[in-house]
Coordinates of C-alpha atoms in Angstrom, one line a residue:
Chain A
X442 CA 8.5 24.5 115.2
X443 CA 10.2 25.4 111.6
X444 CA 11.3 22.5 109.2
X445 CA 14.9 22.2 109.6
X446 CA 16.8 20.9 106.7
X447 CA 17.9 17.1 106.4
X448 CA 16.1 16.2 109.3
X449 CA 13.9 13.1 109.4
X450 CA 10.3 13.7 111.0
X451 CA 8.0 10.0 112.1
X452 CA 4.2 9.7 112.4
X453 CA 3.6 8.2 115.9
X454 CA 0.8 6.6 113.9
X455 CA 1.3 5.5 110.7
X456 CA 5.1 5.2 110.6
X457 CA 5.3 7.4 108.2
X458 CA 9.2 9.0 107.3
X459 CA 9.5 12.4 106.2
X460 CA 13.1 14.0 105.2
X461 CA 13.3 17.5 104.8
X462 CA 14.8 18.7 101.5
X463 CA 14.0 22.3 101.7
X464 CA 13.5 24.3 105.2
X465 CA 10.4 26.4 105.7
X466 CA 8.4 27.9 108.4
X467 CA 6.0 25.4 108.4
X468 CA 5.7 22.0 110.7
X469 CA 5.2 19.0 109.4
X470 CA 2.0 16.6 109.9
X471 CA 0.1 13.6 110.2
X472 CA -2.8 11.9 111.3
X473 CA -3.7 15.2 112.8
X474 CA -0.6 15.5 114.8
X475 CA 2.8 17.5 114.5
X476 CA 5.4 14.6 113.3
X477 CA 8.6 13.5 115.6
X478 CA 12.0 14.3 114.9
X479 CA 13.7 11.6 114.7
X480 CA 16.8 11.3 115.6
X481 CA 20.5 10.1 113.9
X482 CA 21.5 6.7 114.2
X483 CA 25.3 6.9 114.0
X484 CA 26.5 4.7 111.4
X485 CA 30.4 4.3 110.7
X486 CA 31.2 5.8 107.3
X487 CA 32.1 3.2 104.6
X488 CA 33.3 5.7 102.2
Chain B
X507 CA 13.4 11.9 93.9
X508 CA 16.8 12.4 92.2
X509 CA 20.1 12.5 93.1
X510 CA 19.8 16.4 92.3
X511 CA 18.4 17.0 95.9
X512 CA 21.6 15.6 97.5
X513 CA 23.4 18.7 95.9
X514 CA 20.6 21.4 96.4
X515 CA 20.6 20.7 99.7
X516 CA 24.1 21.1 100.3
X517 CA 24.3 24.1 98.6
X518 CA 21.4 25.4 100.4
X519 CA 22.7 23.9 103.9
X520 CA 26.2 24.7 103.5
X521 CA 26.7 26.2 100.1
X522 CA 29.7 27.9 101.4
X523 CA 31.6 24.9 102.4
X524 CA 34.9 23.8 99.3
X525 CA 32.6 20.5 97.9
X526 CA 35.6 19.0 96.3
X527 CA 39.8 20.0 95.5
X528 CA 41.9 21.9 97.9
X529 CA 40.8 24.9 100.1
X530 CA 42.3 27.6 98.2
X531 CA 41.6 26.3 94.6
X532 CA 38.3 24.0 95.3
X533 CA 34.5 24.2 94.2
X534 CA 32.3 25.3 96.8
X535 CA 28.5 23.4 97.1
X536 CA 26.8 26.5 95.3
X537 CA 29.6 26.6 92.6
X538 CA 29.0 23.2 91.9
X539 CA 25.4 23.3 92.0
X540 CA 25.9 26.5 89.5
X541 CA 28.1 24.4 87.1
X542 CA 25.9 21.4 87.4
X543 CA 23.0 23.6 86.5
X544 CA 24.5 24.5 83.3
X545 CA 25.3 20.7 82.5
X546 CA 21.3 19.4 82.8
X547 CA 20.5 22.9 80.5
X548 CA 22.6 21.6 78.0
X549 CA 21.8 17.9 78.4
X550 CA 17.9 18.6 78.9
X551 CA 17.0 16.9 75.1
X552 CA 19.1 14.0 75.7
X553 CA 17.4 12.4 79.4
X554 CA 17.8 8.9 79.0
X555 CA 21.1 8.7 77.4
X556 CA 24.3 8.0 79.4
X557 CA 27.2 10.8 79.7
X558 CA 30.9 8.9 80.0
X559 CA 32.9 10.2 81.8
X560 CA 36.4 8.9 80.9
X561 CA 38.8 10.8 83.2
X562 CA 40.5 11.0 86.9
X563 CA 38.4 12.3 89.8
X564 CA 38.6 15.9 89.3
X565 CA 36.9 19.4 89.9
X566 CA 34.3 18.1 87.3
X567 CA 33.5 14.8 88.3
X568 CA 30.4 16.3 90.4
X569 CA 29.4 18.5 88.4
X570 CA 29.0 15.7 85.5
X571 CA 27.1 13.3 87.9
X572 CA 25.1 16.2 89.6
X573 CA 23.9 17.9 85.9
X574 CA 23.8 14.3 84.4
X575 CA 21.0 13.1 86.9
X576 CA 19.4 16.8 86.7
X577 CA 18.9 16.2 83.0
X578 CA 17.8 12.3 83.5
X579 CA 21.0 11.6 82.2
X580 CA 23.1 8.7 83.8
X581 CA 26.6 8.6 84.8
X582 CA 28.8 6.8 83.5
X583 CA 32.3 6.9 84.5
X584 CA 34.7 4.6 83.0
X585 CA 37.9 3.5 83.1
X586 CA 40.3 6.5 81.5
X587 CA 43.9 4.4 81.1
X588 CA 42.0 1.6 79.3
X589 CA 44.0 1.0 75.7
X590 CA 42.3 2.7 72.9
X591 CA 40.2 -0.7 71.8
X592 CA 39.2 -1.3 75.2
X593 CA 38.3 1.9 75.9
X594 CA 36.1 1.9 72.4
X595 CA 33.9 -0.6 73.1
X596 CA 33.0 0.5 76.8
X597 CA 32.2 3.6 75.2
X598 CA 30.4 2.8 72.3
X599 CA 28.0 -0.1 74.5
X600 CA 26.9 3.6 76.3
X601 CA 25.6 5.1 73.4
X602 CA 26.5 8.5 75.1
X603 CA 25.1 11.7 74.8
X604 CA 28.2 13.5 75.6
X605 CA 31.8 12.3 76.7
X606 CA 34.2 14.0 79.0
X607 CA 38.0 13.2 78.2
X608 CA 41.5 13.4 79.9
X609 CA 42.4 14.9 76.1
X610 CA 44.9 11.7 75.2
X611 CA 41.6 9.6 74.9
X612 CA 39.8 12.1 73.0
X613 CA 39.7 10.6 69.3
X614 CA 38.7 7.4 70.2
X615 CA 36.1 9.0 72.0
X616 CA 35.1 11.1 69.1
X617 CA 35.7 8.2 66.5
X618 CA 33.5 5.4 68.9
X619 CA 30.7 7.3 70.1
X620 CA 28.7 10.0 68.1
X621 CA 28.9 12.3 71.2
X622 CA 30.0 15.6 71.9
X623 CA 33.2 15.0 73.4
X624 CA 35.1 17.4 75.8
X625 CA 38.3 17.5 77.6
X626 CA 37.1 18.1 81.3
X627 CA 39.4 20.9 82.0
X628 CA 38.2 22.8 79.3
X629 CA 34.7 21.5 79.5
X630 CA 34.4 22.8 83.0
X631 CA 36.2 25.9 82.3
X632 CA 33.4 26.7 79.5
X633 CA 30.4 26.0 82.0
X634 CA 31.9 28.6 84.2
X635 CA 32.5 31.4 81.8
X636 CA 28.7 31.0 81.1
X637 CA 25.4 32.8 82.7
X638 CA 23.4 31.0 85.3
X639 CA 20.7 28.5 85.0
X640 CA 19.2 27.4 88.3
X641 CA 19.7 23.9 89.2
X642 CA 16.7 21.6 88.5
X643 CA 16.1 18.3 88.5
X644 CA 13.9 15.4 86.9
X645 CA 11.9 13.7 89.3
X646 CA 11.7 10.2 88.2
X647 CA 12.9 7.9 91.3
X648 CA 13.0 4.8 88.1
X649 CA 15.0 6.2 86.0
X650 CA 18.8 5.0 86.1
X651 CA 21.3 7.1 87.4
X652 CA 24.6 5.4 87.6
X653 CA 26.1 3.0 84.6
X654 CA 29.3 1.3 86.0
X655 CA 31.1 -1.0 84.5
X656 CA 31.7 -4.3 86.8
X657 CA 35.3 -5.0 87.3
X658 CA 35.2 -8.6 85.2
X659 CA 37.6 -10.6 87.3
X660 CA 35.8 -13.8 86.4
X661 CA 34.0 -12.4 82.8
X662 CA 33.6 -9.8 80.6
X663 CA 32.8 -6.3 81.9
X664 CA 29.1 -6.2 82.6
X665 CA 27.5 -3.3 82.8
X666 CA 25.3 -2.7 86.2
X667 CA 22.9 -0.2 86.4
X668 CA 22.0 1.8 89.4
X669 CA 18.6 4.1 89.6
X670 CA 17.8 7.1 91.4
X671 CA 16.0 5.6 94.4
X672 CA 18.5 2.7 95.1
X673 CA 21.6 5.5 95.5
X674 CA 19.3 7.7 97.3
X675 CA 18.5 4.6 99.4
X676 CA 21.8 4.0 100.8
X677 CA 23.0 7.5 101.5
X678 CA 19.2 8.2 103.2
X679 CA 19.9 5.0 105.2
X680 CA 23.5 5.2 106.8
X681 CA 24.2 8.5 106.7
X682 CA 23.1 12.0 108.4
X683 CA 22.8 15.3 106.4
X684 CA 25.6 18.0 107.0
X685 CA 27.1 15.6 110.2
X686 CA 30.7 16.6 109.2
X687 CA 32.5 18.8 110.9
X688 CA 34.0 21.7 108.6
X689 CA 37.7 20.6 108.5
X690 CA 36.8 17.4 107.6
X691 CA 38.1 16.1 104.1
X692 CA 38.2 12.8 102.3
X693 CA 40.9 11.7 100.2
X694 CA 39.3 9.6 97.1
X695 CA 41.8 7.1 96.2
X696 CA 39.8 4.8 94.4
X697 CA 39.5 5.8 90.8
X698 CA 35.9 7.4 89.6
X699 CA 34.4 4.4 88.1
X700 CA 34.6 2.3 91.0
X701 CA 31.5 2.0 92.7
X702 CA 33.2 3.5 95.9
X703 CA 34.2 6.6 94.0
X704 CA 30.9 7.1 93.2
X705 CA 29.4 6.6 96.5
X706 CA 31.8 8.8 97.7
X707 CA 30.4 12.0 95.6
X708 CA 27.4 11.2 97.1
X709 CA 28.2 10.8 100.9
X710 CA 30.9 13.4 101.2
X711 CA 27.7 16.0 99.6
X712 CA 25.7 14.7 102.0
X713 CA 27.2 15.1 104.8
X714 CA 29.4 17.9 103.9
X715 CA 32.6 17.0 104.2
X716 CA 35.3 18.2 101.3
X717 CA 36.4 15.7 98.9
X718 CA 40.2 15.4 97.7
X719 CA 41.0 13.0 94.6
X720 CA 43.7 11.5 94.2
X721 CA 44.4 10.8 90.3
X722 CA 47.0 8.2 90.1
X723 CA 47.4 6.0 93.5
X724 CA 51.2 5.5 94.3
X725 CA 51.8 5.0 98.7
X726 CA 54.1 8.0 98.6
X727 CA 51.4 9.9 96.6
X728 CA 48.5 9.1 99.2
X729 CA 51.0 9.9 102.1
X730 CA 52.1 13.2 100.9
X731 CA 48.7 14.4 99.6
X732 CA 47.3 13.1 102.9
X733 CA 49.2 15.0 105.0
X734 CA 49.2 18.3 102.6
X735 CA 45.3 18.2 102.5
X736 CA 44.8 17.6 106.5
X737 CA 42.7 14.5 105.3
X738 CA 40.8 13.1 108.1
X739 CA 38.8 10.4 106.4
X740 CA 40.3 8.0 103.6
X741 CA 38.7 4.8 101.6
X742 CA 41.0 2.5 100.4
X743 CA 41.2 -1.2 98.6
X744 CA 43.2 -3.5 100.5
X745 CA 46.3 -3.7 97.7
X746 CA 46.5 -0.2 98.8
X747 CA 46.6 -0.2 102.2
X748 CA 49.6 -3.1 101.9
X749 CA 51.4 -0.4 100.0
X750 CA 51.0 2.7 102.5
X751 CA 51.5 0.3 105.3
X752 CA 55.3 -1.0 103.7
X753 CA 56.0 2.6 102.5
X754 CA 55.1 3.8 106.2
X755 CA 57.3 0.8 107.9
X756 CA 59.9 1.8 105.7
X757 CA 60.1 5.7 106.8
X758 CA 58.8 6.2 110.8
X759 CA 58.6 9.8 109.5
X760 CA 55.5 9.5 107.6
X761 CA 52.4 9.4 109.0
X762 CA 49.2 11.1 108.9
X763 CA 48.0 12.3 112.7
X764 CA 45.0 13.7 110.8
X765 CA 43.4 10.6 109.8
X766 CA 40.0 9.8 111.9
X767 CA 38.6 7.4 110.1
X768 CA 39.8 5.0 107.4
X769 CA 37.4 2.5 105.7
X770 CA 38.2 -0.2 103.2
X771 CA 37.0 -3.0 100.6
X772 CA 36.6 -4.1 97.5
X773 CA 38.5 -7.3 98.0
X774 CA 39.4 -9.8 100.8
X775 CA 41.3 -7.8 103.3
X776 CA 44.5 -9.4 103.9
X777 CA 44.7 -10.3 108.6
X778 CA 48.8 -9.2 108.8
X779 CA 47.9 -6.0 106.1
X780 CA 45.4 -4.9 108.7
X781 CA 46.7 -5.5 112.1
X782 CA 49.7 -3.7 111.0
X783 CA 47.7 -1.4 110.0
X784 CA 45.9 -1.4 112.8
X785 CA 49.2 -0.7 114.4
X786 CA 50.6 2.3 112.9
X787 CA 47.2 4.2 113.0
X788 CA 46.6 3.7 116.5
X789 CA 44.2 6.8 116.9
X790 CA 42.2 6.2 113.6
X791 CA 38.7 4.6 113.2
X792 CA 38.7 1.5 111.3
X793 CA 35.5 0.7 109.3
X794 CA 35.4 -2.6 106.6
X795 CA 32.7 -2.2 104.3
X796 CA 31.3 -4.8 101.9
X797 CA 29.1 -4.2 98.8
X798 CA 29.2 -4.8 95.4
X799 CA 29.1 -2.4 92.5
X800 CA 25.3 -3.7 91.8
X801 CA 24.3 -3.1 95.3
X802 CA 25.0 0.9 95.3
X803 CA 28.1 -0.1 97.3
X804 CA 28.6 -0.5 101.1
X805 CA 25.3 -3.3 102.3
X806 CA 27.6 -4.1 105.6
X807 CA 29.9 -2.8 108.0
X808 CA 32.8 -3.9 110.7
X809 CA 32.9 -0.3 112.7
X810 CA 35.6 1.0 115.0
X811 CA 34.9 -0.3 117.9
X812 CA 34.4 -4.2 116.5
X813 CA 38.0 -3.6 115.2
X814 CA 39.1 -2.2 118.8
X815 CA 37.4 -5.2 120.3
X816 CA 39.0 -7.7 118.3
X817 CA 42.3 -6.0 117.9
X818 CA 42.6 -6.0 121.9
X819 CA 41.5 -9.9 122.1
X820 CA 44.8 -11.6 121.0
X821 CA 43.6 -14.2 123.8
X822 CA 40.2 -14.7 122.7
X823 CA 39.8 -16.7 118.8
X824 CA 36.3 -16.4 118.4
X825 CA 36.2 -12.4 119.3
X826 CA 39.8 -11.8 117.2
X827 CA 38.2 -13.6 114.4
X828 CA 35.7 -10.6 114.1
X829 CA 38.6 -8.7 112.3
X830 CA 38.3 -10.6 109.1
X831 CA 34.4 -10.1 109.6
X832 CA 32.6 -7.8 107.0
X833 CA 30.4 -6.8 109.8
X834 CA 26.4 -6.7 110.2
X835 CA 24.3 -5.5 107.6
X836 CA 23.4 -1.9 106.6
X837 CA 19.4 -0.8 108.0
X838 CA 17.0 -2.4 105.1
X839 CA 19.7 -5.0 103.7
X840 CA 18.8 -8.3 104.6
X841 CA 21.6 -11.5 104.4
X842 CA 20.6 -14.9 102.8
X843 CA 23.6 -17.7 102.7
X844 CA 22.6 -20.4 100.5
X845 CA 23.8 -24.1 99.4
X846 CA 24.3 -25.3 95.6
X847 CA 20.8 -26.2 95.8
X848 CA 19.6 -23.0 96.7
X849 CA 18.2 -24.1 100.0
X850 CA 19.4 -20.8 103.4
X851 CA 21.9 -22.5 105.7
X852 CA 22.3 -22.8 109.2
X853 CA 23.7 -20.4 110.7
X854 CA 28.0 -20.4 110.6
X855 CA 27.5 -22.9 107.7
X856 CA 29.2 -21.4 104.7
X857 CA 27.6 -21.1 101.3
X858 CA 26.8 -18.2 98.4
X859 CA 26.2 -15.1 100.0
X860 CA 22.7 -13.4 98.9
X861 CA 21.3 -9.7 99.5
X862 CA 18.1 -8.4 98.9
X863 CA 16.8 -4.5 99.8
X864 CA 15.4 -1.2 97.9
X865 CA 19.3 -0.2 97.1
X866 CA 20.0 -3.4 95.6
X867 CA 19.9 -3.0 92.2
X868 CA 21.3 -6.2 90.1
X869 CA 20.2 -4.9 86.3
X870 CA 22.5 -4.2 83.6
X871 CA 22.5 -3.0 80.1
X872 CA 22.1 -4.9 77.5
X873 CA 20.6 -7.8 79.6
X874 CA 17.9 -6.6 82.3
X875 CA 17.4 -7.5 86.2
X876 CA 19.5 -10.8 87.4
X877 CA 17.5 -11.1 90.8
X878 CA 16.0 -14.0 91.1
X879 CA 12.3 -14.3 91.3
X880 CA 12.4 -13.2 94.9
X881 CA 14.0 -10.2 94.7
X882 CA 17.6 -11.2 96.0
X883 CA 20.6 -10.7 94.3
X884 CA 23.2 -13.8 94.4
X885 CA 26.6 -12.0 94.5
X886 CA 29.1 -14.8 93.6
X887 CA 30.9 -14.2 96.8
X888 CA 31.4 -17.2 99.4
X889 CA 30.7 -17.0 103.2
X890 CA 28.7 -17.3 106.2
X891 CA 27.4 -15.7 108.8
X892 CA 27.9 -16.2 112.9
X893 CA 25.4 -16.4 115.8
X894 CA 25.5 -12.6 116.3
X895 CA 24.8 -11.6 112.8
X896 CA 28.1 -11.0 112.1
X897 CA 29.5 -11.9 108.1
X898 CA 32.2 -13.5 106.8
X899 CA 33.3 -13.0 103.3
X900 CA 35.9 -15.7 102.7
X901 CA 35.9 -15.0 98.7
X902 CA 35.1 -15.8 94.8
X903 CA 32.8 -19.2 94.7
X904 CA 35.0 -19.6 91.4
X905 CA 38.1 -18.7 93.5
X906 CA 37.3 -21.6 95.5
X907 CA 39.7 -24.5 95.3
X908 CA 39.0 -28.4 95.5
X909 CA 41.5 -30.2 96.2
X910 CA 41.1 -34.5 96.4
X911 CA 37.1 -33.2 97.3
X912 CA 38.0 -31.4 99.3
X913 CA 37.4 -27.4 99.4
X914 CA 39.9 -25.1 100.3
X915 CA 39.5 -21.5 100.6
X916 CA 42.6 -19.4 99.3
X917 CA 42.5 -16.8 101.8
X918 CA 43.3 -18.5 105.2
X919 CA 46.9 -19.7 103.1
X920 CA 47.6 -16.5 101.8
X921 CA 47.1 -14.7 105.2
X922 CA 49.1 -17.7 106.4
X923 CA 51.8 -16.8 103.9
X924 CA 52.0 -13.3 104.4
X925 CA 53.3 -13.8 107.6
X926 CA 56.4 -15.4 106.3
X927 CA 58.7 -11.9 106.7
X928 CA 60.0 -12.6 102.7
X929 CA 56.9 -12.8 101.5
X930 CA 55.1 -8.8 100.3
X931 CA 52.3 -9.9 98.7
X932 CA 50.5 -13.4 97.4
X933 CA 47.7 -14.9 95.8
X934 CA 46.9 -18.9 95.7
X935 CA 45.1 -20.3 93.0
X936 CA 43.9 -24.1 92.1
X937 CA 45.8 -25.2 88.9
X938 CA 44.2 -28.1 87.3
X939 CA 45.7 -31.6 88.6
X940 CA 45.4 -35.1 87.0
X941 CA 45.1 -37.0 90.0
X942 CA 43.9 -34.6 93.0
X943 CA 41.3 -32.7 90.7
X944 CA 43.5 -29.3 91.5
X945 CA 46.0 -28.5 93.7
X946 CA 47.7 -25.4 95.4
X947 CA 49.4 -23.0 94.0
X948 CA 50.7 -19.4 95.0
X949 CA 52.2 -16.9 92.7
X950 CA 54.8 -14.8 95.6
X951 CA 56.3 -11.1 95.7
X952 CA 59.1 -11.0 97.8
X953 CA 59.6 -8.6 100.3
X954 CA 61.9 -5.5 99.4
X955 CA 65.3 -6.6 98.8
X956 CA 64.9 -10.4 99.4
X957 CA 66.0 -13.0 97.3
X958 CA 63.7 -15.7 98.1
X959 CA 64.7 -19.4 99.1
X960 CA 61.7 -20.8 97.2
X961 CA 62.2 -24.8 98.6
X962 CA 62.4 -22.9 102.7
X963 CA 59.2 -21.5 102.1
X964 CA 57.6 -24.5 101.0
X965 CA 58.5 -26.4 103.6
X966 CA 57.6 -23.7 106.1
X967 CA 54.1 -23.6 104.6
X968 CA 54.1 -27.1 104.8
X969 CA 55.1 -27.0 108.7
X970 CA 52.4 -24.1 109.2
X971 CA 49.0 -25.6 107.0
X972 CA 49.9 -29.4 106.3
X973 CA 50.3 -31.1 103.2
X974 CA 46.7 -31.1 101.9
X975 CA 46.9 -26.5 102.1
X976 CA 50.4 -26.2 101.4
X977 CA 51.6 -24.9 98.1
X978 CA 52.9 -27.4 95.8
X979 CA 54.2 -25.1 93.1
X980 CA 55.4 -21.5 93.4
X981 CA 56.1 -18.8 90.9
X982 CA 58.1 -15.7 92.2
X983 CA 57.0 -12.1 90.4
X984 CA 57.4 -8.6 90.9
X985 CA 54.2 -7.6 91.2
X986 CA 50.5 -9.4 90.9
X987 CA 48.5 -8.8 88.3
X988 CA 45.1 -6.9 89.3
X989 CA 42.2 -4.9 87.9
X990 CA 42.6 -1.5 87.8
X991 CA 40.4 -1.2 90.8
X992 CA 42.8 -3.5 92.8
X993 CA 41.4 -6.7 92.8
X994 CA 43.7 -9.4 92.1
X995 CA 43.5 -11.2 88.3
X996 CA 43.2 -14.7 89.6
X997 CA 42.1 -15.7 86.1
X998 CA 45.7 -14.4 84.7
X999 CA 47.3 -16.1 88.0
X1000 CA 46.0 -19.4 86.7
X1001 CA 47.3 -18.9 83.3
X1002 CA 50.2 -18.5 84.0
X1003 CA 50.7 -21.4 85.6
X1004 CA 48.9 -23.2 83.4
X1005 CA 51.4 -21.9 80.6
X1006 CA 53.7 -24.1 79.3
X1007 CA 57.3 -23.3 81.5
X1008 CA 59.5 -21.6 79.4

């Protein structure tokens, strides 16, 4: 699955956070495993 | 990381969407990002060095913080209607690299600082008549990004510095790329160097939604330019909201059925200001956020449906209380309440309010980091925190009033006297006192066409808070003196009372 822009990906192992700040075919991964998309936590907007 | 990648990927998410001004008339993403391109070419020798920016919110004011932090520049907005002096020495502290003028403040500008100063009309004007540079960025996550001046209601103005990673740490945290819908616009009433102004180039970039400025707040001004613009999402300061909500009760024909969401701060949010409010935007979203100017703005928030919860529980204290709550904490902000001695509080015990996180920052020119050896920053600001997590902000520690030992907060007597229908607007100070140590006071605008009976409201305020809260000395004004990011001048307050009558 493509990199989509601005989304957040987790390593089920590690923890680790990527965000996506350019979009490409590629997938993202770690420890030898596609990453999760994580998804948004809605947060009221304070500004 | 810079604050570059906010922009580039806006443009390259939704480059087509009007970034900032009106539909017809506005910069889209890409124009900006093309504009902003142009700024870091020209400012590429100068990284390091601050670019003021010493005019309203405007078709520029992206484009100067985007191409400043391209270049490794910093931002620094300041305060444009400052007198010439004033305005002088905030300028020349900054040691700029270039200044941006509204073209009245351009030879103190040019005489204070040995930068290239512009007018931003014609500055921006001259970027866009020129060919392209692409738009890219330093990549130093350390470097600072944001100089803003602190408001200085107790001191001098101090001047905080925010870096690349702490900004980028609080839009990454509470907000999601590109979630606006397209016909979603923010009105910016808060002028450009308040911390909220900037945080508000940076979320309304994120997330795509069109920012509107608003370059010298009057009620009728937000109003109209509210309901022109279709705005659907607003910040304001709370003396601000007390004006739209009197101009609003005054004329039942304005309103603004757009608004969605409305979030406020920057000061103690009057309890009658807000459920009135609350009241005549009965379909909007209420949000109170709390931060600081050194803490990259918002670090916690009362959402919409914590208002609607509390609003609705007129029967129930502990739940209606929650309106004058600040809220729970941002993700990665943690809360520390602490006692003179330093020593964390139990928990609804009040005391100095302390945050610590990766987008506090808490350094300032001219005189480094003030965290404290653990990495928290101690804000200054009184309050406590309940069972659930939920904070209370009950003011200035130096705002803090003792009274015959005993400590009186001046925000439950000026919500108390706000109620009073004569009374528009208030602010109680301590006034030094030979025999109680200090005692009440409250400087009072009357309500619109009221001529107030001075000795009934006394005694009413007496009847309402007891003798030890009442106010023992009044002075009647037109207006209250405050900053010019709406805070009230409780230093001035206290002077004047403290001037000899006459």
């Amino acid at each position: 699955m493509p990199n989509q822009l601005g989304k957040r990906y987790t390593c089920g192992t590690c923890g680790a956070t990527v965000l996506v700040t350019k979009a490409g075919d590629g997938g993202v991964h770690c420890h030898d495993q596609p990453m999760e998309q994580q998804q948004p936590k809605p947060l009221p907007s304070s500004d | 990381m810079n604050l570059g990648m906010l922009l580039d990927m806006a443009a390259s998410g939704f480059g087509a969407r009007v970034a900032i001004g009106s539909l017809d008339s506005g910069l889209t993403y890409e124009r900006v990002a093309e504009l902003a391109g142009r700024l870091a070419a020209d400012l590429r020798d100068h990284a390091g060095r601050p670019v003021a920016v010493a005019a309203p919110t405007g078709l520029h004011t992206p484009v100067a913080l985007f191409g400043a932090a391209a270049a490794g520049c910093s931002y620094a907005p300041i305060n444009f209607r400052l007198p010439d002096d004033a305005l002088g020495d905030l300028a020349e502290r900054l040691n700029p690299a270039m200044a941006v003028s509204t073209g009245d403040n351009h030879d103190v500008l040019a005489q204070r600082t040995r930068a290239a100063v512009q007018q931003a009309d014609v500055w921006l004007a001259g970027l866009a008549d020129r060919p392209a540079e692409p738009f890219a960025f330093d990549d130093d996550p350390d470097a600072p990004a944001v100089v803003l001046y602190t408001s200085g209601t107790s001191s001098a103005p101090k001047a905080a510095v925010l870096r690349h990673d702490q900004l980028l740490t609080y839009v990454f945290n509470s907000l999601e790329f590109g979630a606006a819908e397209d016909d979603e616009a923010t009105l910016l009433a808060v002028p450009p160097f308040h911390v909220a102004g900037v945080a508000a180039v940076l979320s309304s970039c994120y997330v795509g939604r069109r920012l509107v400025g608003l370059p010298r707040f009057s009620a009728e001004a937000w109003l109209e330019t509210a309901a022109r613009e279709r705005i659907t999402h607003a910040f304001v300061v709370p003396t601000m909201l007390a004006r739209i909500v009197a101009a609003m009760d005054a004329d039942p024909g304005r309103r603004v059925p757009t608004l969605r969401h409305l979030a406020y701060g920057g000061a103690r949010m009057p309890l009658p200001v807000l459920e009135r409010a609350l009241e005549l935007f009965p379909d909007t979203d209420f949000v109170n956020a709390y931060g600081l100017t050194e803490t990259s703005s918002t670090v916690a928030v009362l959402g919409p449906a914590d208002h609607r919860k509390a609003a609705a529980a007129a029967d129930q204290p502990e739940l209606r209380a929650r309106l004058s709550s600040a809220g729970r904490p941002l993700p990665g902000i943690e809360v520390q309440v602490v006692d003179d001695d330093g020593g964390v509080v139990a928990v609804g015990v009040p005391g100095e309010i302390c945050l610590r996180g990766e987008q506090v920052g808490g350094a300032y020119l001219e005189v480094g980091s003030r965290l404290d050896g653990d990495g928290w920053l101690h804000t200054g600001d009184q309050g406590w925190v309940d069972a659930d997590g939920y904070l209370f902000v009950t003011g200035r520690a130096d705002d803090m009033i003792i009274s015959g030992g005993e400590n009186i907060a001046p925000a439950e007597i000026e919500d108390t006297l706000l109620r009073h229908p004569a009374v528009a607007a208030v602010a109680v100070v301590g006034i030094s006192d030979d025999e109680w140590g200090e005692r009440v006071a409250a400087m009072v605008v009357p309500a619109d066409a009221v001529v107030l009976d001075e000795t009934a409201l006394t005694e009413w305020a007496r009847e309402q808070l007891g003798s030890l809260k009442a106010p023992k000395v009044l002075l009647v004004r037109p207006d209250l003196p405050v900053t010019p990011t709406g805070k009230v001048l409780k230093r001035a307050i206290k002077a004047e009372f403290d001037a000899p009558a006459g």
